[in-house]
CSV table of C-alpha atoms in Angstrom, one decimal:
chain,number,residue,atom,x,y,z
A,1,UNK,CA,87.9,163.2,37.8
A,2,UNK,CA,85.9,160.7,39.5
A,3,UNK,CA,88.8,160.1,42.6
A,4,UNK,CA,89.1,163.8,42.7
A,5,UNK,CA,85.7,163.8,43.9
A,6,UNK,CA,85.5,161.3,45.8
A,7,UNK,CA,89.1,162.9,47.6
A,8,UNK,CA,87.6,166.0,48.1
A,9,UNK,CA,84.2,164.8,49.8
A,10,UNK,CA,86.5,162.6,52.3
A,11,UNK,CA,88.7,165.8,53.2
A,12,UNK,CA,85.7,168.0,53.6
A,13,UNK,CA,84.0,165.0,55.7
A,14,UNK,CA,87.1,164.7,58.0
A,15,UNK,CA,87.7,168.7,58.1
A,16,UNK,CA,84.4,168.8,59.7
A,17,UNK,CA,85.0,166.3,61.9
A,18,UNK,CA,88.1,168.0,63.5
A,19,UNK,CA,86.4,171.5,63.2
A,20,UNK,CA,83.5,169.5,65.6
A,21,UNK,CA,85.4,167.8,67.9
A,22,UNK,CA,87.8,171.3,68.5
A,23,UNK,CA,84.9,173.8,68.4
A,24,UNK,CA,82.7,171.7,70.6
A,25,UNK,CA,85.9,171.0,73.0
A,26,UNK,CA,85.1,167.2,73.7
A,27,UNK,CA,88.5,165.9,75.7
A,28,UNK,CA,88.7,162.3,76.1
A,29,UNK,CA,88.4,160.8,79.7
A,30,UNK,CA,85.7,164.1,80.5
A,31,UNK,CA,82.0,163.7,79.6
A,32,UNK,CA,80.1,166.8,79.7
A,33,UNK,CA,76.8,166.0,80.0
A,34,UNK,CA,76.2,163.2,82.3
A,35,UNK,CA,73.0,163.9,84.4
A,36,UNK,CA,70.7,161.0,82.6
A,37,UNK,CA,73.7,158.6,83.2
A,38,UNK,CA,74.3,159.7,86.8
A,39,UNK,CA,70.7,159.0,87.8
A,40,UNK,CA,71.3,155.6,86.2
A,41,UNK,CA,73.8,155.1,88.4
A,42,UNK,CA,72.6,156.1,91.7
A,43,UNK,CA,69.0,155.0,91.5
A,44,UNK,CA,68.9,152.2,88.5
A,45,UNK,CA,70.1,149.7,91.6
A,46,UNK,CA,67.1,150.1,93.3
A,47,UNK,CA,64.8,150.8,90.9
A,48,UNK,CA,65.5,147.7,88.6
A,49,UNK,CA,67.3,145.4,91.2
A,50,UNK,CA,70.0,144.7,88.8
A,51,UNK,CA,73.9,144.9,90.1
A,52,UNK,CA,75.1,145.3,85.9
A,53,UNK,CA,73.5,149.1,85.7
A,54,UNK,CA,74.3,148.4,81.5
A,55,UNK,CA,72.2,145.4,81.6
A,56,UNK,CA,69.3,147.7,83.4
A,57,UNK,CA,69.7,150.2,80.9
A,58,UNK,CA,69.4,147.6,78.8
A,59,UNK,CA,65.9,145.5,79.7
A,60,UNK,CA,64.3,148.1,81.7
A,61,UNK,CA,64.9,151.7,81.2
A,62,UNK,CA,65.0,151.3,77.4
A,63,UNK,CA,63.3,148.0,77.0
A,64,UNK,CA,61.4,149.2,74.0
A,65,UNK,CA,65.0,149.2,72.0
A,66,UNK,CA,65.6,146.2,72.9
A,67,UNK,CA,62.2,144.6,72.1
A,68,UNK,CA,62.9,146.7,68.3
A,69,UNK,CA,66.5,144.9,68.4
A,70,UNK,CA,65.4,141.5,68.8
A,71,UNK,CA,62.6,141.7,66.1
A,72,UNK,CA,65.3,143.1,63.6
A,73,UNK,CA,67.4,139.7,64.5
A,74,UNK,CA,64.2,137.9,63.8
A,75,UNK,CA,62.9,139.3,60.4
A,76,UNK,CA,66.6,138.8,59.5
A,77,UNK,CA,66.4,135.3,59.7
A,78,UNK,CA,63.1,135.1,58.1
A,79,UNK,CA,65.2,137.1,55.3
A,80,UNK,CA,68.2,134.8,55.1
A,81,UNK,CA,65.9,131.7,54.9
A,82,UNK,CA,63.7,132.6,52.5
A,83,UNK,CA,66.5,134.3,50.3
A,84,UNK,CA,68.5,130.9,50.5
A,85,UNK,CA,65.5,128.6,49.7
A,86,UNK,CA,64.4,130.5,46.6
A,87,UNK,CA,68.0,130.3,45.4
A,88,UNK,CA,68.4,126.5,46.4
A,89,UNK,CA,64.7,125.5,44.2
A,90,UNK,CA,65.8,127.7,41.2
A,91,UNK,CA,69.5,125.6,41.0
A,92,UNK,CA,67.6,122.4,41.2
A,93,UNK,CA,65.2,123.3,38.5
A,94,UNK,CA,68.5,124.4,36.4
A,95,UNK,CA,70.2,121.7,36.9
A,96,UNK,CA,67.1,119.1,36.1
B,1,UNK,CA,95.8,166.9,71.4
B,2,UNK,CA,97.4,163.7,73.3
B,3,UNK,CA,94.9,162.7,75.5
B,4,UNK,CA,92.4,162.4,72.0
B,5,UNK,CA,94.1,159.9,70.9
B,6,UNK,CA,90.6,157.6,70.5
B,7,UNK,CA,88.7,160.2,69.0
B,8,UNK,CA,91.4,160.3,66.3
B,9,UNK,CA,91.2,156.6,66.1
B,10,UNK,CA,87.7,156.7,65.1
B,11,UNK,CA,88.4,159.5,62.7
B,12,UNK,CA,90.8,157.4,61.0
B,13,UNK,CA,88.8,153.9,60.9
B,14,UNK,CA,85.6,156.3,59.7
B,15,UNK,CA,87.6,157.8,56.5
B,16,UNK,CA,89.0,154.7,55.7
B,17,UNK,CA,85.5,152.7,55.8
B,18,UNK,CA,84.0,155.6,53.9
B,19,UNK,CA,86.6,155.5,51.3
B,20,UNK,CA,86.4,152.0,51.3
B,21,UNK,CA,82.9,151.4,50.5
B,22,UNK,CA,83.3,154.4,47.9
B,23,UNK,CA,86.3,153.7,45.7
B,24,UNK,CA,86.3,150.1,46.1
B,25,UNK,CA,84.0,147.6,42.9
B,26,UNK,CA,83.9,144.6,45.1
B,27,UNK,CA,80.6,144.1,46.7
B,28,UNK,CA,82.6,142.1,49.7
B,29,UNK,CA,84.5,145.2,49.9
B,30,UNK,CA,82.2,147.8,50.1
B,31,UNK,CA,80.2,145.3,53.2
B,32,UNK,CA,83.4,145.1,54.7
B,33,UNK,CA,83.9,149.0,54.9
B,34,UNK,CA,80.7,148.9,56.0
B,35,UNK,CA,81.9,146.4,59.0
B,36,UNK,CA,84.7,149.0,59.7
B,37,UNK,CA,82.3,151.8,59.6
B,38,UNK,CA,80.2,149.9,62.3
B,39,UNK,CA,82.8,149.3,64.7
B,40,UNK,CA,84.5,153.0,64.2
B,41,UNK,CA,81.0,154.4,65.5
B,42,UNK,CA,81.5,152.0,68.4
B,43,UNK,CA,84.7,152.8,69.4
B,44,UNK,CA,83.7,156.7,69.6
B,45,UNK,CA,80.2,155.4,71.5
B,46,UNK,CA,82.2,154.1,74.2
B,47,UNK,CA,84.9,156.0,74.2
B,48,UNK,CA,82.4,159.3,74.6
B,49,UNK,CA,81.2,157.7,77.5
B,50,UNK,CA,84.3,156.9,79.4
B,51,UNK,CA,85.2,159.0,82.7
B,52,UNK,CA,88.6,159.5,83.9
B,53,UNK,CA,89.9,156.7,86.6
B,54,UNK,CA,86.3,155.0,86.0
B,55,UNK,CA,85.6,151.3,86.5
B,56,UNK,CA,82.6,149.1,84.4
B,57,UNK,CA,79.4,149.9,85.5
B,58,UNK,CA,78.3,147.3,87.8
B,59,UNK,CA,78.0,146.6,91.4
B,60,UNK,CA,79.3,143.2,92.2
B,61,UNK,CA,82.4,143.7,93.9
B,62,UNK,CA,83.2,146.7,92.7
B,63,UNK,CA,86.4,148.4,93.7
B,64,UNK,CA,84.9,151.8,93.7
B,65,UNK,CA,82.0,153.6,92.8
B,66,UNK,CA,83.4,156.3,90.6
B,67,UNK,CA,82.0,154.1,86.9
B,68,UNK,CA,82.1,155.0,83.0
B,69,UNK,CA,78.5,155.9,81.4
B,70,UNK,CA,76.3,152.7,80.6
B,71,UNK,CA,73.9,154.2,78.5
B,72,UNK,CA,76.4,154.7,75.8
B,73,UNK,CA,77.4,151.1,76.7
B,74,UNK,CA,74.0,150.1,76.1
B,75,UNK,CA,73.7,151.9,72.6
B,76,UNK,CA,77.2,149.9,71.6
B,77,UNK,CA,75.3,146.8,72.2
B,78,UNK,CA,72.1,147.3,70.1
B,79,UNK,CA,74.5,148.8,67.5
B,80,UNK,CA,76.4,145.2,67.6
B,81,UNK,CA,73.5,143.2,67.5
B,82,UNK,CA,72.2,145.3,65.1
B,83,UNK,CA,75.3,145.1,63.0
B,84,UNK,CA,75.6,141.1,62.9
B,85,UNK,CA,72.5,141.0,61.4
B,86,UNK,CA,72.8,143.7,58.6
B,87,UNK,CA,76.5,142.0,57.5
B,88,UNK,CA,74.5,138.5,57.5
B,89,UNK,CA,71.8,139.7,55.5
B,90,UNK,CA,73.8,141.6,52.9
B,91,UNK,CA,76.3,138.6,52.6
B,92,UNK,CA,73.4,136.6,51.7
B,93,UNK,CA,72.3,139.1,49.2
B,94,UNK,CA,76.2,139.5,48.0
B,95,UNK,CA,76.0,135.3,47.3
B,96,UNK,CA,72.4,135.8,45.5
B,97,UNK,CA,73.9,138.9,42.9
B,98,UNK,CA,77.1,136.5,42.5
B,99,UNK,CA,74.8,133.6,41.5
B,100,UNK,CA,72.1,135.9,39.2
B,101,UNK,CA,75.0,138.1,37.4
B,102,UNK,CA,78.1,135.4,37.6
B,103,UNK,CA,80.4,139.0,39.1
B,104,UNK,CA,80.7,141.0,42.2
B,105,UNK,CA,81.5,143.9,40.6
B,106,UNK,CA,79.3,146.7,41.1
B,107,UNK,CA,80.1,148.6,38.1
B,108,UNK,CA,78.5,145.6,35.7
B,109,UNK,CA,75.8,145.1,37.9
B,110,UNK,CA,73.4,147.2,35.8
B,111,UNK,CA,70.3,145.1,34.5
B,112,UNK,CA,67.4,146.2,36.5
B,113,UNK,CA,64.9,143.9,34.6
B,114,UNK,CA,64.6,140.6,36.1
C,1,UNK,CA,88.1,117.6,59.7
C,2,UNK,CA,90.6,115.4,61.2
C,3,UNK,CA,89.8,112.9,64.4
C,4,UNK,CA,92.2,115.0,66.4
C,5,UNK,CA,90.1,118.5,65.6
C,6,UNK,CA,86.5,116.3,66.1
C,7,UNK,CA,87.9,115.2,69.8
C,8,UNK,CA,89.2,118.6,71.1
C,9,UNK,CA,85.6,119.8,69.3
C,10,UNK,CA,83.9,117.1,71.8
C,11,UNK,CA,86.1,117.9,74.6
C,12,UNK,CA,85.4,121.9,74.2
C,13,UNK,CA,81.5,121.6,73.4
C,14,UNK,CA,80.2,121.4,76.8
C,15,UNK,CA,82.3,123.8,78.8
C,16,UNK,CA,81.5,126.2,75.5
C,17,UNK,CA,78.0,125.3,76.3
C,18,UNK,CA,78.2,125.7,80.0
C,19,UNK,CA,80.2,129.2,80.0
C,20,UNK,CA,76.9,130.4,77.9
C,21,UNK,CA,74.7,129.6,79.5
C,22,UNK,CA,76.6,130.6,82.9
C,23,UNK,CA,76.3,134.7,80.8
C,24,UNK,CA,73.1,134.6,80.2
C,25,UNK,CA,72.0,133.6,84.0
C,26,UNK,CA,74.4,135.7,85.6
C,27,UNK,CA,73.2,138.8,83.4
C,28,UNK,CA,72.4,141.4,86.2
C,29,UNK,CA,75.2,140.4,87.8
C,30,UNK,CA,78.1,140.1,86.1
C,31,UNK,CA,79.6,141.2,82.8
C,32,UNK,CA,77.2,139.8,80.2
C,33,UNK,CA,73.5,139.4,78.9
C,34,UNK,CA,71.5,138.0,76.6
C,35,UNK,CA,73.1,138.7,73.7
C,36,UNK,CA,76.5,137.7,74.7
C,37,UNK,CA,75.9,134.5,75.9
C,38,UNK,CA,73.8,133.8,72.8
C,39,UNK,CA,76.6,134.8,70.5
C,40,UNK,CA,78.7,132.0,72.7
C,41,UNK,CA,76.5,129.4,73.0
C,42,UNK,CA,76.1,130.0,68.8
C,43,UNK,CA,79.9,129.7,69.0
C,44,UNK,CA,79.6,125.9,70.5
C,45,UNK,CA,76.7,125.2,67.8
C,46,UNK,CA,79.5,126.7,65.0
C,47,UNK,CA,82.3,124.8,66.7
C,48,UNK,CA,80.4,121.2,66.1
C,49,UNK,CA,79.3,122.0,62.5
C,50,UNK,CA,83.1,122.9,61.7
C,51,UNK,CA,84.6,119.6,62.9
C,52,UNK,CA,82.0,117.2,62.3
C,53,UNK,CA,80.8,116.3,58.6
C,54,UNK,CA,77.8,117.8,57.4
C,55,UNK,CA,75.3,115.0,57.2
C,56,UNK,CA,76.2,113.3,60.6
C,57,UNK,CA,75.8,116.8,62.2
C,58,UNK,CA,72.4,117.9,60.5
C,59,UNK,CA,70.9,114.5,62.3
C,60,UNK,CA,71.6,115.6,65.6
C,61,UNK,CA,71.1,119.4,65.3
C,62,UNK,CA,68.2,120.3,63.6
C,63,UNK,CA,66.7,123.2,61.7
C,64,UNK,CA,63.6,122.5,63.3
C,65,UNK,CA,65.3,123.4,66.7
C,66,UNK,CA,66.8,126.5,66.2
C,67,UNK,CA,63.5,128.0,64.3
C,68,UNK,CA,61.5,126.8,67.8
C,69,UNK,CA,64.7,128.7,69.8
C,70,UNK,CA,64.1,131.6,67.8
C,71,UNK,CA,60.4,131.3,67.2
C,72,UNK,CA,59.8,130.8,72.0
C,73,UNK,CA,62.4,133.4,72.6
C,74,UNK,CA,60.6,136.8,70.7
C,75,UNK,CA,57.5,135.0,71.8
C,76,UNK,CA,58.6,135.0,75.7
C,77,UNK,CA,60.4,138.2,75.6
C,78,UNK,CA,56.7,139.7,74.4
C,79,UNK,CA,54.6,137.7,77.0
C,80,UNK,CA,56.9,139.5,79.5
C,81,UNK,CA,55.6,142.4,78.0
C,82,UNK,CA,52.5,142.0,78.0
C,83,UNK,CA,52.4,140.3,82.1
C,84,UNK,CA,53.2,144.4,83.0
C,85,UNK,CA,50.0,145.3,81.6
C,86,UNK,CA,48.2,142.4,83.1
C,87,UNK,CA,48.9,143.2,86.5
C,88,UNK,CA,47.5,146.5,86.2
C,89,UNK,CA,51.1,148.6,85.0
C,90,UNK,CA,52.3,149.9,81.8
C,91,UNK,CA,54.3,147.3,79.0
C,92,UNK,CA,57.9,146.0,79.7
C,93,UNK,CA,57.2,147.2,84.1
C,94,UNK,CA,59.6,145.0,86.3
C,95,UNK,CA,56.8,144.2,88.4
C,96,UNK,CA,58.3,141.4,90.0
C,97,UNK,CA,61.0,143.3,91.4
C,98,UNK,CA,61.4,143.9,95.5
C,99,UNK,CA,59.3,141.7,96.5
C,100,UNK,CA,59.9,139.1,98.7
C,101,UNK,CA,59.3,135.1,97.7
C,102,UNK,CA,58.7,136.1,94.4
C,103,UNK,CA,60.9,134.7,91.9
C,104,UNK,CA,64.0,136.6,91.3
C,105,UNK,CA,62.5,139.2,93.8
C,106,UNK,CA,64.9,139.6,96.7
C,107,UNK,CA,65.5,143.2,97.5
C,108,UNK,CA,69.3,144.1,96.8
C,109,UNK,CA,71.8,145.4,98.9
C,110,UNK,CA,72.5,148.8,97.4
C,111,UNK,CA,76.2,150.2,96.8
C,112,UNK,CA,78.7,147.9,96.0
C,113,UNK,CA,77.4,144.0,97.5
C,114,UNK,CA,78.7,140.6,96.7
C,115,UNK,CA,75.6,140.0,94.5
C,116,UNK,CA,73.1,137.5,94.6
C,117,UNK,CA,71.2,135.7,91.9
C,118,UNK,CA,67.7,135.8,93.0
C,119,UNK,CA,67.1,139.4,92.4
C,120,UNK,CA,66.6,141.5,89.5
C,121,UNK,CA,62.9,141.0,88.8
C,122,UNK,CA,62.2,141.0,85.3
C,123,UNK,CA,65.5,141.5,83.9
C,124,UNK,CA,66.5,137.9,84.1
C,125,UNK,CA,63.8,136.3,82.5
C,126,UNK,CA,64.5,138.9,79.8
C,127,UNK,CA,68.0,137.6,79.8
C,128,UNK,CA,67.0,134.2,79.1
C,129,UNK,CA,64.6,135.2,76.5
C,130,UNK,CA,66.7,137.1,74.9
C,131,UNK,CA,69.4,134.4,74.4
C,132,UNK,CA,67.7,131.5,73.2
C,133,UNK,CA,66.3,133.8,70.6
C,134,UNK,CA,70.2,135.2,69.7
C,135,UNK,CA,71.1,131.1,70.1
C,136,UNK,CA,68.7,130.3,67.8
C,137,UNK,CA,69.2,133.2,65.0
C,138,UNK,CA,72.6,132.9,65.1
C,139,UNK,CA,73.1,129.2,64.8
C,140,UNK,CA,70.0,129.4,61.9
C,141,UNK,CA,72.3,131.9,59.7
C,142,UNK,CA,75.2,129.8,59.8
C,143,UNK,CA,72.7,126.6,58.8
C,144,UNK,CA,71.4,128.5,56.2
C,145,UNK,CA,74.8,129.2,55.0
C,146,UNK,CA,76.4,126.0,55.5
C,147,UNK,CA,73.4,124.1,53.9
C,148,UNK,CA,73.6,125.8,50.5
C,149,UNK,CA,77.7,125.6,50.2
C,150,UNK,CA,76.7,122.0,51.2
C,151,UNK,CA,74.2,121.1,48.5
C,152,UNK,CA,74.9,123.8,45.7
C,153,UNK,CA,78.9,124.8,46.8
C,154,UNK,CA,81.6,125.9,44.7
C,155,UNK,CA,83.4,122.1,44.2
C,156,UNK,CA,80.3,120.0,43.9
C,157,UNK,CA,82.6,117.0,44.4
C,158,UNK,CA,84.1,118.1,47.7
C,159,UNK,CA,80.1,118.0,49.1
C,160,UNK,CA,80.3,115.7,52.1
């Protein structure tokens, strides 16, 4: 009972994944919409100064994500750390 | 139908990393499907982005000028960075349930008191 | 590990290094960023701790380290931040960018050029910020990890 379930959500999940990509006609090698990117390209050179137009995407025009990106690496650590430390004091008071 | 051969790609990796991290007990498998969920969503990022003939975005000594969309190269990125540190933190959680419950499997992971 | 695996570890750590570090300068110029040549640079770091034993390695690189790394890199990528808004622009503005004798402020040759390193404005210093705080994450995680198989790990008596 439970796999039947679980098969029928996956083919209804890819079904409407193929009815997407057909009704929406996305062809691989063809972007449709592409007037942000293009304006990337053509002006990000002078606007930013940077050859790598990803790496100006990246630091400038959406510097916020990236400011977001690094704090998520940082409370991560913070997370990891204090998750390990906890478990390494409550072993040593077991094993006393 | 030929030329989407990628899109199919990430259909395929996205049903198998959804099935994974729904049929499967394991903890470690369920963050691994996870992992394989990430990187499906990548490949379709970047391969939404690519243009016919086009070369990496960048301008040192560049071939031609006719380049792929970097914003969706961008997005890849964060999404990696991002990804890293969601597997390390739920590995670390993964070793803390197999230390507090002595099992990885999620079915007899049930006590909720502490 | 073996002496044969803790050589070759010696022999590759500083071209490991060097190649990182070589990413994250060459950021807005060349494939790469921050958070590549972070993640290799945390490759070197992971490379020492897997050939060398635990409590030689711990004396040479230490925690305290990596949390600084971590700590000056979020720290400096917000100070660049903040230096838009204190010379009268909005948060995150390149304003060191195209303008001449400033640091990393030579005006580049648009269209397809050879490159050249002292341009860019912000974006570099970003760069570096940026990787020493993925260098010191990174390497942290693993000496998290490797710390508690050490002490508390499955075989207590292989602990070395």
């Amino acid at each position: 009972m439970r796999n039947l379930a679980v098969a029928s959500i996956l083919v209804v999940l890819s079904g409407t994944f193929v009815y997407m990509t057909a009704g929406h006609d996305i062809t691989f090698g063809r972007p449709v919409n592409t007037q942000m990117d293009d304006y990337f390209l053509a002006r990000g050179q002078e606007q930013t100064g940077a050859n790598n137009v990803v790496t100006a995407v990246v630091f400038d025009f959406r510097g916020f994500d990236t400011l977001g990106e690094a704090t998520v690496l940082f409370v991560v650590v913070l997370g990891i750390g204090m998750l390990f430390r906890k478990l390494m004091a409550r072993e040593e008071e077991e094993s006393e | 139908m030929l030329a989407n051969v990628p899109f199919i790609a990430f259909a395929l990796i996205a049903i198998i990393g959804l099935a994974t991290m729904i049929m499967r007990k394991n903890i470690i498998k369920i963050i691994l499907g996870l992992g394989l969920l990430e990187g499906a969503v990548n490949l379709f990022l970047v391969a939404l982005g690519y243009r016919q003939d086009g070369i990496a975005p960048i301008f040192t000594n560049a071939p031609s000028t006719k380049m792929v969309l970097p914003t969706v190269q961008a997005m890849a990125l964060t999404s990696i960075v991002i990804g890293v540190a969601t597997m390390a933190l739920l590995l670390s959680f993964a070793v803390f349930i197999y230390k507090k419950y002595g099992t990885l499997n999620s079915d007899s992971i049930n006590r909720l008191k502490g | 590990m073996s002496k044969i695996v803790r050589a070759a570890a010696d022999f590759l750590y500083p071209f490991v290094m060097i190649f990182g570090f070589y990413i994250v300068l060459h950021g807005h110029l060349t494939p790469g960023g921050g958070f590549q040549g972070g993640a290799v640079i945390a490759t070197g770091i992971a490379l020492m701790f897997a050939a060398h034993r635990y409590r030689e390695i711990s004396l040479i690189f230490k925690k305290a380290i990596f949390n600084v790394c971590e700590t000056f890199g979020l720290l400096m990528f917000i100070t660049f931040g903040f230096a838009g808004i204190f010379f009268g622009k909005s948060f995150l503005y390149n304003w060191m960018v195209n303008i001449p004798g400033m640091l990393f402020g030579e005006a580049v040759a648009y269209g397809q050029n050879a490159g050249n390193l002292n341009t860019g404005g912000i974006i570099p210093l970003l760069n570096i910020a940026v990787g020493v705080e993925v260098l010191g994450a990174l390497s942290l995680i693993i000496y998290y990890m490797l710390t508690y198989v050490v002490k508390m790990g499955v075989n207590k008596e292989d602990a070395s």
